[in-house]
PDB file of C-alpha atoms and ligand atoms in Angstrom:
ATOM      1  CA  MET A   1       0.000   0.000   0.000  1.00 52.00           C
ATOM      2  CA  LEU A   2       2.759   2.404   0.947  1.00 53.00           C
ATOM      3  CA  MET A   3       4.656   1.696  -2.227  1.00 58.00           C
ATOM      4  CA  ASP A   4       1.582   2.405  -4.334  1.00 59.00           C
ATOM      5  CA  GLN A   5       0.953   5.720  -2.659  1.00 62.00           C
ATOM      6  CA  SER A   6       4.544   6.861  -2.375  1.00 62.00           C
ATOM      7  CA  ASN A   7       3.841   9.843  -4.633  1.00 69.00           C
ATOM      8  CA  GLN A   8       1.377  11.209  -2.126  1.00 69.00           C
ATOM      9  CA  PHE A   9       3.409  10.370   0.993  1.00 66.00           C
ATOM     10  CA  LEU A  10       6.824  11.503  -0.046  1.00 65.00           C
ATOM     11  CA  HIS A  11       8.248  11.779   3.455  1.00 63.00           C
ATOM     12  CA  ILE A  12       7.983   8.007   3.821  1.00 60.00           C
ATOM     13  CA  LYS A  13      10.360   7.541   0.975  1.00 63.00           C
ATOM     14  CA  GLU A  14      12.669  10.332   1.953  1.00 68.00           C
ATOM     15  CA  TYR A  15      13.258   9.454   5.611  1.00 73.00           C
ATOM     16  CA  LEU A  16      14.719   6.018   5.152  1.00 76.00           C
ATOM     17  CA  THR A  17      16.769   6.187   8.360  1.00 83.00           C
ATOM     18  CA  GLY A  18      13.722   7.339  10.283  1.00 82.00           C
ATOM     19  CA  ASN A  19      11.718   4.483   8.870  1.00 81.00           C
ATOM     20  CA  ALA A  20      14.441   2.038   9.736  1.00 88.00           C
ATOM     21  CA  ILE A  21      14.528   3.385  13.327  1.00 90.00           C
ATOM     22  CA  ASN A  22      10.732   3.134  13.457  1.00 89.00           C
ATOM     23  CA  PHE A  23      10.899  -0.420  12.262  1.00 91.00           C
ATOM     24  CA  ILE A  24      13.580  -1.412  14.771  1.00 94.00           C
ATOM     25  CA  GLY A  25      11.729   0.436  17.552  1.00 94.00           C
ATOM     26  CA  SER A  26       8.494  -1.394  16.850  1.00 94.00           C
ATOM     27  CA  GLN A  27      10.356  -4.715  16.770  1.00 95.00           C
ATOM     28  CA  VAL A  28      11.908  -3.946  20.156  1.00 96.00           C
ATOM     29  CA  ILE A  29       8.490  -3.064  21.604  1.00 96.00           C
ATOM     30  CA  ILE A  30       6.974  -6.273  20.183  1.00 96.00           C
ATOM     31  CA  TYR A  31       9.856  -8.257  21.654  1.00 96.00           C
ATOM     32  CA  LEU A  32       9.401  -6.613  25.060  1.00 96.00           C
ATOM     33  CA  ILE A  33       5.658  -7.368  25.027  1.00 96.00           C
ATOM     34  CA  TYR A  34       6.439 -10.960  24.074  1.00 95.00           C
ATOM     35  CA  HIS A  35       9.079 -11.245  26.797  1.00 95.00           C
ATOM     36  CA  VAL A  36       6.806  -9.851  29.528  1.00 95.00           C
ATOM     37  CA  SER A  37       3.865 -12.094  28.500  1.00 95.00           C
ATOM     38  CA  TYR A  38       6.134 -15.139  28.274  1.00 95.00           C
ATOM     39  CA  GLU A  39       7.432 -14.541  31.806  1.00 94.00           C
ATOM     40  CA  ARG A  40       3.856 -14.125  33.062  1.00 95.00           C
ATOM     41  CA  ILE A  41       2.689 -17.323  31.360  1.00 95.00           C
ATOM     42  CA  LYS A  42       5.641 -19.190  32.849  1.00 94.00           C
ATOM     43  CA  LYS A  43       4.849 -17.882  36.346  1.00 94.00           C
ATOM     44  CA  GLN A  44       1.203 -18.837  35.958  1.00 94.00           C
ATOM     45  CA  GLN A  45       2.181 -22.312  34.798  1.00 92.00           C
ATOM     46  CA  LEU A  46       4.384 -22.733  37.871  1.00 91.00           C
ATOM     47  CA  TYR A  47       1.607 -21.483  40.140  1.00 91.00           C
ATOM     48  CA  TYR A  48      -0.838 -23.930  38.529  1.00 90.00           C
ATOM     49  CA  GLU A  49       1.588 -26.830  39.020  1.00 87.00           C
ATOM     50  CA  GLN A  50       2.086 -25.905  42.701  1.00 84.00           C
ATOM     51  CA  LEU A  51      -1.672 -25.677  43.162  1.00 86.00           C
ATOM     52  CA  GLN A  52      -2.115 -29.131  41.661  1.00 85.00           C
ATOM     53  CA  HIS A  53       0.613 -30.459  43.905  1.00 79.00           C
ATOM     54  CA  SER A  54      -0.899 -29.072  47.096  1.00 77.00           C
ATOM     55  CA  GLU A  55      -4.343 -30.394  46.105  1.00 80.00           C
ATOM     56  CA  ARG A  56      -2.795 -33.814  45.661  1.00 77.00           C
ATOM     57  CA  LEU A  57      -1.166 -33.568  49.101  1.00 72.00           C
ATOM     58  CA  LYS A  58      -4.430 -32.550  50.732  1.00 73.00           C
ATOM     59  CA  THR A  59      -6.300 -35.505  49.253  1.00 77.00           C
ATOM     60  CA  THR A  60      -3.534 -37.881  50.234  1.00 72.00           C
ATOM     61  CA  GLY A  61      -3.598 -36.565  53.786  1.00 69.00           C
ATOM     62  CA  GLN A  62      -7.317 -37.141  54.153  1.00 73.00           C
ATOM     63  CA  LEU A  63      -7.034 -40.581  52.610  1.00 74.00           C
ATOM     64  CA  ALA A  64      -4.162 -41.395  54.938  1.00 71.00           C
ATOM     65  CA  ALA A  65      -6.148 -40.536  58.054  1.00 72.00           C
ATOM     66  CA  ALA A  66      -9.034 -42.749  57.026  1.00 77.00           C
ATOM     67  CA  VAL A  67      -7.057 -45.753  55.822  1.00 77.00           C
ATOM     68  CA  ALA A  68      -4.331 -45.771  58.461  1.00 78.00           C
ATOM     69  CA  HIS A  69      -6.703 -45.979  61.423  1.00 73.00           C
ATOM     70  CA  GLU A  70      -8.667 -48.772  59.819  1.00 82.00           C
ATOM     71  CA  ILE A  71      -5.605 -50.869  59.055  1.00 84.00           C
ATOM     72  CA  ARG A  72      -3.539 -50.284  62.179  1.00 81.00           C
ATOM     73  CA  ASN A  73      -5.894 -51.964  64.639  1.00 83.00           C
ATOM     74  CA  PRO A  74      -6.236 -55.346  62.902  1.00 87.00           C
ATOM     75  CA  LEU A  75      -2.468 -55.358  62.314  1.00 88.00           C
ATOM     76  CA  THR A  76      -1.783 -54.896  66.017  1.00 87.00           C
ATOM     77  CA  VAL A  77      -4.085 -57.772  66.898  1.00 89.00           C
ATOM     78  CA  VAL A  78      -2.512 -60.136  64.351  1.00 90.00           C
ATOM     79  CA  LYS A  79       0.997 -59.149  65.461  1.00 89.00           C
ATOM     80  CA  GLY A  80       0.101 -59.748  69.100  1.00 88.00           C
ATOM     81  CA  PHE A  81      -1.122 -63.271  68.432  1.00 87.00           C
ATOM     82  CA  LEU A  82       1.880 -64.088  66.256  1.00 87.00           C
ATOM     83  CA  ARG A  83       4.196 -62.942  69.055  1.00 86.00           C
ATOM     84  CA  LEU A  84       2.300 -65.087  71.527  1.00 85.00           C
ATOM     85  CA  TYR A  85       2.487 -68.198  69.335  1.00 84.00           C
ATOM     86  CA  SER A  86       6.135 -67.674  68.470  1.00 81.00           C
ATOM     87  CA  GLU A  87       7.199 -67.877  72.112  1.00 81.00           C
ATOM     88  CA  LYS A  88       9.414 -70.833  72.999  1.00 74.00           C
ATOM     89  CA  ASP A  89       6.902 -72.602  75.178  1.00 75.00           C
ATOM     90  CA  GLY A  90       3.983 -71.764  72.856  1.00 71.00           C
ATOM     91  CA  PRO A  91       1.736 -74.349  71.177  1.00 74.00           C
ATOM     92  CA  VAL A  92       3.488 -74.134  67.775  1.00 76.00           C
ATOM     93  CA  ASN A  93       6.411 -76.368  66.785  1.00 78.00           C
ATOM     94  CA  LYS A  94       9.904 -74.979  66.141  1.00 76.00           C
ATOM     95  CA  ASP A  95       9.845 -75.106  62.286  1.00 77.00           C
ATOM     96  CA  ILE A  96       6.665 -73.110  61.968  1.00 79.00           C
ATOM     97  CA  ARG A  97       7.851 -70.648  64.619  1.00 79.00           C
ATOM     98  CA  GLY A  98      10.599 -69.479  62.215  1.00 78.00           C
ATOM     99  CA  THR A  99       8.018 -68.345  59.674  1.00 83.00           C
ATOM    100  CA  PHE A 100       6.250 -66.404  62.403  1.00 84.00           C
ATOM    101  CA  THR A 101       9.278 -64.137  62.811  1.00 81.00           C
ATOM    102  CA  LEU A 102       9.122 -63.497  59.081  1.00 81.00           C
ATOM    103  CA  MET A 103       5.452 -62.590  59.329  1.00 86.00           C
ATOM    104  CA  ILE A 104       6.120 -60.236  62.251  1.00 86.00           C
ATOM    105  CA  ASP A 105       8.876 -58.514  60.212  1.00 80.00           C
ATOM    106  CA  GLU A 106       6.490 -57.971  57.323  1.00 81.00           C
ATOM    107  CA  LEU A 107       3.867 -56.596  59.663  1.00 85.00           C
ATOM    108  CA  ASN A 108       6.477 -54.199  61.077  1.00 81.00           C
ATOM    109  CA  THR A 109       7.150 -52.931  57.545  1.00 75.00           C
ATOM    110  CA  ALA A 110       3.438 -52.407  56.988  1.00 81.00           C
ATOM    111  CA  GLU A 111       3.241 -50.550  60.289  1.00 80.00           C
ATOM    112  CA  GLU A 112       6.125 -48.307  59.263  1.00 73.00           C
ATOM    113  CA  VAL A 113       4.337 -47.317  56.061  1.00 74.00           C
ATOM    114  CA  ILE A 114       1.223 -46.515  58.075  1.00 79.00           C
ATOM    115  CA  SER A 115       3.170 -44.432  60.613  1.00 75.00           C
ATOM    116  CA  GLN A 116       4.718 -42.432  57.757  1.00 70.00           C
ATOM    117  CA  PHE A 117       1.267 -41.781  56.372  1.00 69.00           C
ATOM    118  CA  LEU A 118      -0.013 -40.796  59.787  1.00 73.00           C
ATOM    119  CA  THR A 119       2.682 -38.142  60.102  1.00 70.00           C
ATOM    120  CA  ILE A 120       0.797 -36.226  57.454  1.00 65.00           C
ATOM    121  CA  ALA A 121      -2.642 -36.884  58.823  1.00 64.00           C
ATOM    122  CA  LYS A 122      -1.781 -35.887  62.397  1.00 63.00           C
ATOM    123  CA  PRO A 123      -3.421 -32.595  63.387  1.00 60.00           C
ATOM    124  CA  ASP A 124      -1.108 -29.605  63.208  1.00 60.00           C
ATOM    125  CA  LYS A 125      -1.944 -28.442  66.709  1.00 59.00           C
ATOM    126  CA  ASP A 126       0.044 -31.407  68.074  1.00 62.00           C
ATOM    127  CA  LYS A 127       3.193 -29.943  66.561  1.00 70.00           C
ATOM    128  CA  ALA A 128       4.499 -26.875  68.342  1.00 81.00           C
ATOM    129  CA  ILE A 129       6.388 -24.255  66.387  1.00 86.00           C
ATOM    130  CA  GLU A 130       9.785 -23.642  67.888  1.00 88.00           C
ATOM    131  CA  ILE A 131      12.973 -21.924  66.938  1.00 91.00           C
ATOM    132  CA  VAL A 132      14.987 -24.606  65.223  1.00 91.00           C
ATOM    133  CA  ASN A 133      18.747 -24.381  65.507  1.00 92.00           C
ATOM    134  CA  ILE A 134      19.779 -25.687  62.087  1.00 93.00           C
ATOM    135  CA  HIS A 135      23.363 -26.363  63.124  1.00 93.00           C
ATOM    136  CA  ASN A 136      22.338 -28.562  66.060  1.00 92.00           C
ATOM    137  CA  VAL A 137      19.664 -30.471  64.163  1.00 92.00           C
ATOM    138  CA  LEU A 138      21.888 -31.148  61.154  1.00 94.00           C
ATOM    139  CA  GLN A 139      24.664 -32.295  63.477  1.00 93.00           C
ATOM    140  CA  SER A 140      22.349 -34.771  65.208  1.00 89.00           C
ATOM    141  CA  VAL A 141      20.907 -35.993  61.874  1.00 91.00           C
ATOM    142  CA  THR A 142      24.442 -36.526  60.568  1.00 92.00           C
ATOM    143  CA  ASP A 143      25.402 -38.478  63.690  1.00 89.00           C
ATOM    144  CA  LEU A 144      22.267 -40.577  63.298  1.00 86.00           C
ATOM    145  CA  LEU A 145      22.944 -41.391  59.631  1.00 89.00           C
ATOM    146  CA  LYS A 146      26.706 -41.868  59.986  1.00 88.00           C
ATOM    147  CA  SER A 147      26.452 -45.582  60.652  1.00 86.00           C
ATOM    148  CA  TYR A 148      23.917 -45.953  57.826  1.00 87.00           C
ATOM    149  CA  GLY A 149      26.417 -44.355  55.434  1.00 90.00           C
ATOM    150  CA  LEU A 150      29.273 -46.519  56.680  1.00 88.00           C
ATOM    151  CA  LEU A 151      27.506 -49.611  55.290  1.00 86.00           C
ATOM    152  CA  ARG A 152      28.633 -48.473  51.829  1.00 90.00           C
ATOM    153  CA  ASP A 153      31.572 -46.393  52.973  1.00 93.00           C
ATOM    154  CA  ASN A 154      29.772 -43.075  52.387  1.00 94.00           C
ATOM    155  CA  LYS A 155      30.602 -40.056  54.511  1.00 94.00           C
ATOM    156  CA  ILE A 156      28.575 -36.960  55.266  1.00 95.00           C
ATOM    157  CA  ASP A 157      30.426 -33.664  54.989  1.00 95.00           C
ATOM    158  CA  LEU A 158      28.668 -30.991  57.050  1.00 95.00           C
ATOM    159  CA  GLN A 159      29.261 -27.290  56.264  1.00 94.00           C
ATOM    160  CA  VAL A 160      26.802 -25.223  58.272  1.00 92.00           C
ATOM    161  CA  ASP A 161      26.935 -21.511  59.101  1.00 89.00           C
ATOM    162  CA  GLU A 162      26.532 -20.666  62.751  1.00 83.00           C
ATOM    163  CA  ASP A 163      23.407 -18.768  63.814  1.00 84.00           C
ATOM    164  CA  CYS A 164      21.052 -20.392  61.327  1.00 89.00           C
ATOM    165  CA  TYR A 165      17.533 -20.508  62.712  1.00 90.00           C
ATOM    166  CA  ILE A 166      14.082 -21.131  61.284  1.00 92.00           C
ATOM    167  CA  CYS A 167      10.635 -21.385  62.835  1.00 90.00           C
ATOM    168  CA  ALA A 168       9.314 -24.912  62.539  1.00 90.00           C
ATOM    169  CA  ASN A 169       8.778 -28.037  64.555  1.00 87.00           C
ATOM    170  CA  ASN A 170      12.087 -29.640  65.538  1.00 87.00           C
ATOM    171  CA  ILE A 171      10.914 -33.208  64.912  1.00 84.00           C
ATOM    172  CA  GLU A 172       9.407 -32.373  61.538  1.00 87.00           C
ATOM    173  CA  TYR A 173      12.514 -30.533  60.405  1.00 91.00           C
ATOM    174  CA  LYS A 174      14.621 -33.483  61.510  1.00 89.00           C
ATOM    175  CA  GLN A 175      12.365 -35.888  59.645  1.00 87.00           C
ATOM    176  CA  LEU A 176      12.672 -33.753  56.498  1.00 93.00           C
ATOM    177  CA  MET A 177      16.455 -33.724  56.599  1.00 94.00           C
ATOM    178  CA  ILE A 178      16.710 -37.442  57.412  1.00 91.00           C
ATOM    179  CA  ASN A 179      14.623 -38.274  54.324  1.00 92.00           C
ATOM    180  CA  ILE A 180      16.631 -36.041  52.001  1.00 96.00           C
ATOM    181  CA  ILE A 181      20.073 -37.065  53.288  1.00 96.00           C
ATOM    182  CA  LYS A 182      19.073 -40.757  53.348  1.00 94.00           C
ATOM    183  CA  ASN A 183      18.030 -40.508  49.688  1.00 95.00           C
ATOM    184  CA  ALA A 184      21.353 -38.868  48.850  1.00 96.00           C
ATOM    185  CA  LEU A 185      23.271 -41.664  50.627  1.00 95.00           C
ATOM    186  CA  GLU A 186      21.218 -44.337  48.877  1.00 94.00           C
ATOM    187  CA  ALA A 187      21.885 -42.744  45.477  1.00 95.00           C
ATOM    188  CA  SER A 188      25.646 -42.387  46.104  1.00 95.00           C
ATOM    189  CA  LYS A 189      28.273 -44.750  44.784  1.00 94.00           C
ATOM    190  CA  ILE A 190      30.397 -46.738  47.228  1.00 94.00           C
ATOM    191  CA  GLY A 191      32.975 -44.483  48.919  1.00 93.00           C
ATOM    192  CA  ASP A 192      31.423 -41.160  47.799  1.00 94.00           C
ATOM    193  CA  SER A 193      30.585 -38.339  50.194  1.00 95.00           C
ATOM    194  CA  VAL A 194      27.366 -36.435  50.594  1.00 96.00           C
ATOM    195  CA  ILE A 195      27.744 -32.709  51.243  1.00 97.00           C
ATOM    196  CA  VAL A 196      25.255 -30.913  53.473  1.00 97.00           C
ATOM    197  CA  LYS A 197      25.439 -27.114  53.493  1.00 95.00           C
ATOM    198  CA  ALA A 198      23.384 -24.447  55.224  1.00 95.00           C
ATOM    199  CA  LYS A 199      23.847 -20.762  54.452  1.00 93.00           C
ATOM    200  CA  ARG A 200      22.137 -17.744  55.876  1.00 90.00           C
ATOM    201  CA  LYS A 201      20.911 -15.228  53.283  1.00 87.00           C
ATOM    202  CA  LYS A 202      19.112 -11.927  53.974  1.00 82.00           C
ATOM    203  CA  GLN A 203      15.503 -13.090  54.103  1.00 84.00           C
ATOM    204  CA  PHE A 204      15.863 -16.822  53.974  1.00 89.00           C
ATOM    205  CA  LEU A 205      17.984 -19.815  54.717  1.00 93.00           C
ATOM    206  CA  GLU A 206      19.420 -22.053  52.004  1.00 95.00           C
ATOM    207  CA  ILE A 207      20.147 -25.711  52.649  1.00 96.00           C
ATOM    208  CA  ASN A 208      21.894 -27.878  50.055  1.00 97.00           C
ATOM    209  CA  VAL A 209      22.251 -31.642  50.032  1.00 97.00           C
ATOM    210  CA  ILE A 210      24.660 -32.655  47.281  1.00 97.00           C
ATOM    211  CA  ASP A 211      25.436 -36.174  46.086  1.00 97.00           C
ATOM    212  CA  TYR A 212      27.428 -37.519  43.135  1.00 96.00           C
ATOM    213  CA  GLY A 213      25.358 -40.632  42.605  1.00 94.00           C
ATOM    214  CA  ASN A 214      22.662 -41.959  40.240  1.00 93.00           C
ATOM    215  CA  GLY A 215      21.019 -38.659  39.392  1.00 94.00           C
ATOM    216  CA  MET A 216      17.583 -38.345  37.796  1.00 95.00           C
ATOM    217  CA  SER A 217      16.079 -37.464  34.426  1.00 94.00           C
ATOM    218  CA  GLU A 218      13.631 -34.546  33.955  1.00 92.00           C
ATOM    219  CA  GLU A 219      10.724 -36.993  33.901  1.00 91.00           C
ATOM    220  CA  GLU A 220      11.845 -38.631  37.135  1.00 93.00           C
ATOM    221  CA  ILE A 221      12.136 -35.245  38.853  1.00 93.00           C
ATOM    222  CA  LYS A 222       8.548 -34.429  37.859  1.00 90.00           C
ATOM    223  CA  SER A 223       7.292 -37.588  39.589  1.00 89.00           C
ATOM    224  CA  LEU A 224       8.980 -36.790  42.912  1.00 92.00           C
ATOM    225  CA  GLY A 225       6.563 -36.415  45.800  1.00 86.00           C
ATOM    226  CA  THR A 226       3.938 -38.670  44.228  1.00 85.00           C
ATOM    227  CA  PRO A 227       2.832 -41.259  46.800  1.00 79.00           C
ATOM    228  CA  PHE A 228       4.518 -44.641  46.293  1.00 80.00           C
ATOM    229  CA  TYR A 229       6.788 -43.355  43.520  1.00 86.00           C
ATOM    230  CA  SER A 230      10.022 -45.225  44.151  1.00 87.00           C
ATOM    231  CA  LEU A 231      12.722 -46.680  41.931  1.00 88.00           C
ATOM    232  CA  LYS A 232      14.209 -48.682  44.792  1.00 84.00           C
ATOM    233  CA  SER A 233      13.438 -52.363  45.276  1.00 79.00           C
ATOM    234  CA  ASN A 234      12.729 -51.803  48.984  1.00 75.00           C
ATOM    235  CA  GLY A 235      11.544 -48.178  48.832  1.00 81.00           C
ATOM    236  CA  THR A 236       8.174 -46.959  50.084  1.00 79.00           C
ATOM    237  CA  GLY A 237       8.029 -43.861  47.901  1.00 85.00           C
ATOM    238  CA  LEU A 238       6.603 -41.884  50.812  1.00 84.00           C
ATOM    239  CA  GLY A 239       9.700 -40.041  52.041  1.00 89.00           C
ATOM    240  CA  LEU A 240       9.574 -37.151  49.598  1.00 92.00           C
ATOM    241  CA  MET A 241       5.820 -36.843  49.823  1.00 88.00           C
ATOM    242  CA  ILE A 242       6.274 -36.138  53.531  1.00 87.00           C
ATOM    243  CA  CYS A 243       9.137 -33.735  52.784  1.00 92.00           C
ATOM    244  CA  TYR A 244       6.966 -31.725  50.366  1.00 92.00           C
ATOM    245  CA  HIS A 245       4.260 -31.584  52.988  1.00 87.00           C
ATOM    246  CA  ILE A 246       6.604 -30.274  55.708  1.00 90.00           C
ATOM    247  CA  ILE A 247       8.245 -27.716  53.397  1.00 93.00           C
ATOM    248  CA  GLU A 248       4.906 -26.376  52.220  1.00 89.00           C
ATOM    249  CA  LYS A 249       3.649 -26.107  55.790  1.00 87.00           C
ATOM    250  CA  TYR A 250       6.503 -23.804  56.804  1.00 90.00           C
ATOM    251  CA  ASN A 251       6.394 -21.647  53.657  1.00 90.00           C
ATOM    252  CA  GLY A 252       9.602 -23.095  52.265  1.00 93.00           C
ATOM    253  CA  CYS A 253      10.360 -24.430  48.825  1.00 93.00           C
ATOM    254  CA  ILE A 254      12.474 -27.209  47.371  1.00 95.00           C
ATOM    255  CA  ASP A 255      14.349 -27.552  44.107  1.00 95.00           C
ATOM    256  CA  PHE A 256      16.056 -30.559  42.499  1.00 96.00           C
ATOM    257  CA  GLN A 257      18.979 -30.081  40.104  1.00 96.00           C
ATOM    258  CA  SER A 258      20.035 -33.422  38.757  1.00 95.00           C
ATOM    259  CA  SER A 259      21.591 -35.128  35.778  1.00 93.00           C
ATOM    260  CA  LYS A 260      21.602 -38.830  35.139  1.00 93.00           C
ATOM    261  CA  GLY A 261      24.776 -40.534  36.299  1.00 91.00           C
ATOM    262  CA  GLN A 262      26.283 -37.286  37.645  1.00 94.00           C
ATOM    263  CA  GLY A 263      24.434 -36.623  40.872  1.00 95.00           C
ATOM    264  CA  THR A 264      21.804 -34.476  42.477  1.00 97.00           C
ATOM    265  CA  THR A 265      21.676 -31.191  44.357  1.00 97.00           C
ATOM    266  CA  VAL A 266      18.627 -30.680  46.502  1.00 97.00           C
ATOM    267  CA  THR A 267      18.133 -27.065  47.566  1.00 97.00           C
ATOM    268  CA  ILE A 268      15.676 -26.151  50.282  1.00 96.00           C
ATOM    269  CA  TYR A 269      14.731 -22.580  51.154  1.00 95.00           C
ATOM    270  CA  PHE A 270      13.061 -21.538  54.391  1.00 93.00           C
ATOM    271  CA  PRO A 271      12.162 -18.058  55.573  1.00 91.00           C
ATOM    272  CA  SER A 272      14.714 -16.986  58.181  1.00 81.00           C
ATOM    273  CA  LYS A 273      13.546 -16.921  61.766  1.00 70.00           C
ATOM    274  CA  ASN A 274      10.453 -14.748  61.951  1.00 55.00           C
ATOM    275  CA  CYS A 275       7.738 -16.752  63.622  1.00 49.00           C
ATOM    276  CA  GLU A 276       5.001 -14.178  63.030  1.00 47.00           C
ATOM    277  CA  LEU A 277       5.306 -14.769  59.285  1.00 46.00           C
ATOM    278  CA  ILE A 278       4.372 -18.404  59.589  1.00 45.00           C
ATOM    279  CA  GLN A 279       0.695 -19.002  59.969  1.00 43.00           C
ATOM    280  CA  ILE A 280      -0.523 -22.506  60.245  1.00 43.00           C
ATOM    281  CA  ASN A 281      -4.184 -23.241  59.681  1.00 37.00           C
TER     282      ASN A 281
HETATM  283  P1  ADP B   1      12.066 -44.029  48.672  1.00 60.33           P
HETATM  284  O1  ADP B   1      13.348 -43.470  49.196  1.00 60.33           O
HETATM  285  O2  ADP B   1      11.373 -44.903  49.657  1.00 60.33           O
HETATM  286  O3  ADP B   1      12.211 -44.663  47.325  1.00 60.33           O
HETATM  287  P2  ADP B   1      11.365 -41.248  48.362  1.00 60.33           P
HETATM  288  O4  ADP B   1      10.051 -40.546  48.279  1.00 60.33           O
HETATM  289  O5  ADP B   1      12.295 -40.829  49.446  1.00 60.33           O
HETATM  290  O6  ADP B   1      11.054 -42.792  48.455  1.00 60.33           O
HETATM  291  O7  ADP B   1      12.115 -41.081  46.977  1.00 60.33           O
HETATM  292  C1  ADP B   1      11.425 -41.381  45.771  1.00 60.33           C
HETATM  293  C2  ADP B   1      12.398 -41.660  44.640  1.00 60.33           C
HETATM  294  O8  ADP B   1      13.059 -40.454  44.253  1.00 60.33           O
HETATM  295  C3  ADP B   1      13.509 -42.634  44.961  1.00 60.33           C
HETATM  296  O9  ADP B   1      13.104 -43.964  44.794  1.00 60.33           O
HETATM  297  C4  ADP B   1      14.587 -42.237  43.953  1.00 60.33           C
HETATM  298  O10 ADP B   1      14.369 -42.906  42.736  1.00 60.33           O
HETATM  299  C5  ADP B   1      14.350 -40.750  43.730  1.00 60.33           C
HETATM  300  N1  ADP B   1      15.349 -39.931  44.444  1.00 60.33           N
HETATM  301  C6  ADP B   1      15.152 -39.203  45.565  1.00 60.33           C
HETATM  302  N2  ADP B   1      16.284 -38.570  45.943  1.00 60.33           N
HETATM  303  C7  ADP B   1      17.225 -38.915  45.040  1.00 60.33           C
HETATM  304  C8  ADP B   1      18.623 -38.568  44.864  1.00 60.33           C
HETATM  305  N3  ADP B   1      19.293 -37.768  45.710  1.00 60.33           N
HETATM  306  N4  ADP B   1      19.269 -39.108  43.790  1.00 60.33           N
HETATM  307  C9  ADP B   1      18.632 -39.912  42.916  1.00 60.33           C
HETATM  308  N5  ADP B   1      17.324 -40.271  43.023  1.00 60.33           N
HETATM  309  C10 ADP B   1      16.629 -39.778  44.065  1.00 60.33           C
HETATM  310 MG1   MG B   2      13.596 -42.040  50.699  1.00 60.33          MG
END
């Protein structure tokens, strides 16, 4: 159109530089609009994913409360009778008694799964919010898992800043760190170390658990936190679900950076000690 009417609109022809600047300017504006909308869409996508995740956790929690109570009681009764019959002077002969121990072990495993589930279902008012001394808790978790790591000659290297505090429940925070560090140890190759760091930033606290083990693909990372998702032969797939629950409860967030065969870095952020900021329903 412009070419056809160039006789009437001479200035368009004459100001080539101006036109070029106009063109570039409009391209820059279009790019900026695209960039801003893209960032917004990405943020919304992330928000939607988090929403889905928390919905999933809520449903699991309710399901856990209902199922766990129903299953725990009959299990306790069966275990009690098995214990009674497996006693030396009980009515059952020695050969069969051996299988009873096996049955009791299996029941213990089932009970462990139920207890893990119940951790989520337990009412929040049972869990007091305290000032958690990160250094002390990480030290005690490391001591606890030291012998577990020694089974495959793995060490835990602790690098924690002094004066790191958050507002949470001590037991829950400990449970969170045990799950994450245990996963890192289980993923590590024989003889490798797991590094646990905690750094104090302005508004928040950053905790890293680094291993140089199996690593995970993008798809595997997306499945983390899903109940019963486990790639281990004896895994329950409940550990990370509980971790997500605890982190969400105390307004923290978690991030997994991993590459297959190279290792994994788990980063957890918590708001620095400011108990008024944390409101638990
Ligand atoms: P479990 O440990 O019982 O399998 P989790 O919920 O703790 O259950 O972990 C789920 C899965 O996530 C694990 O089976 C494992 O495949 C993967 N995973 C978690 N942490 C790591 C890690 N540091 N390195 C590699 N894989 C991991
Ligand atoms: Mg685990």
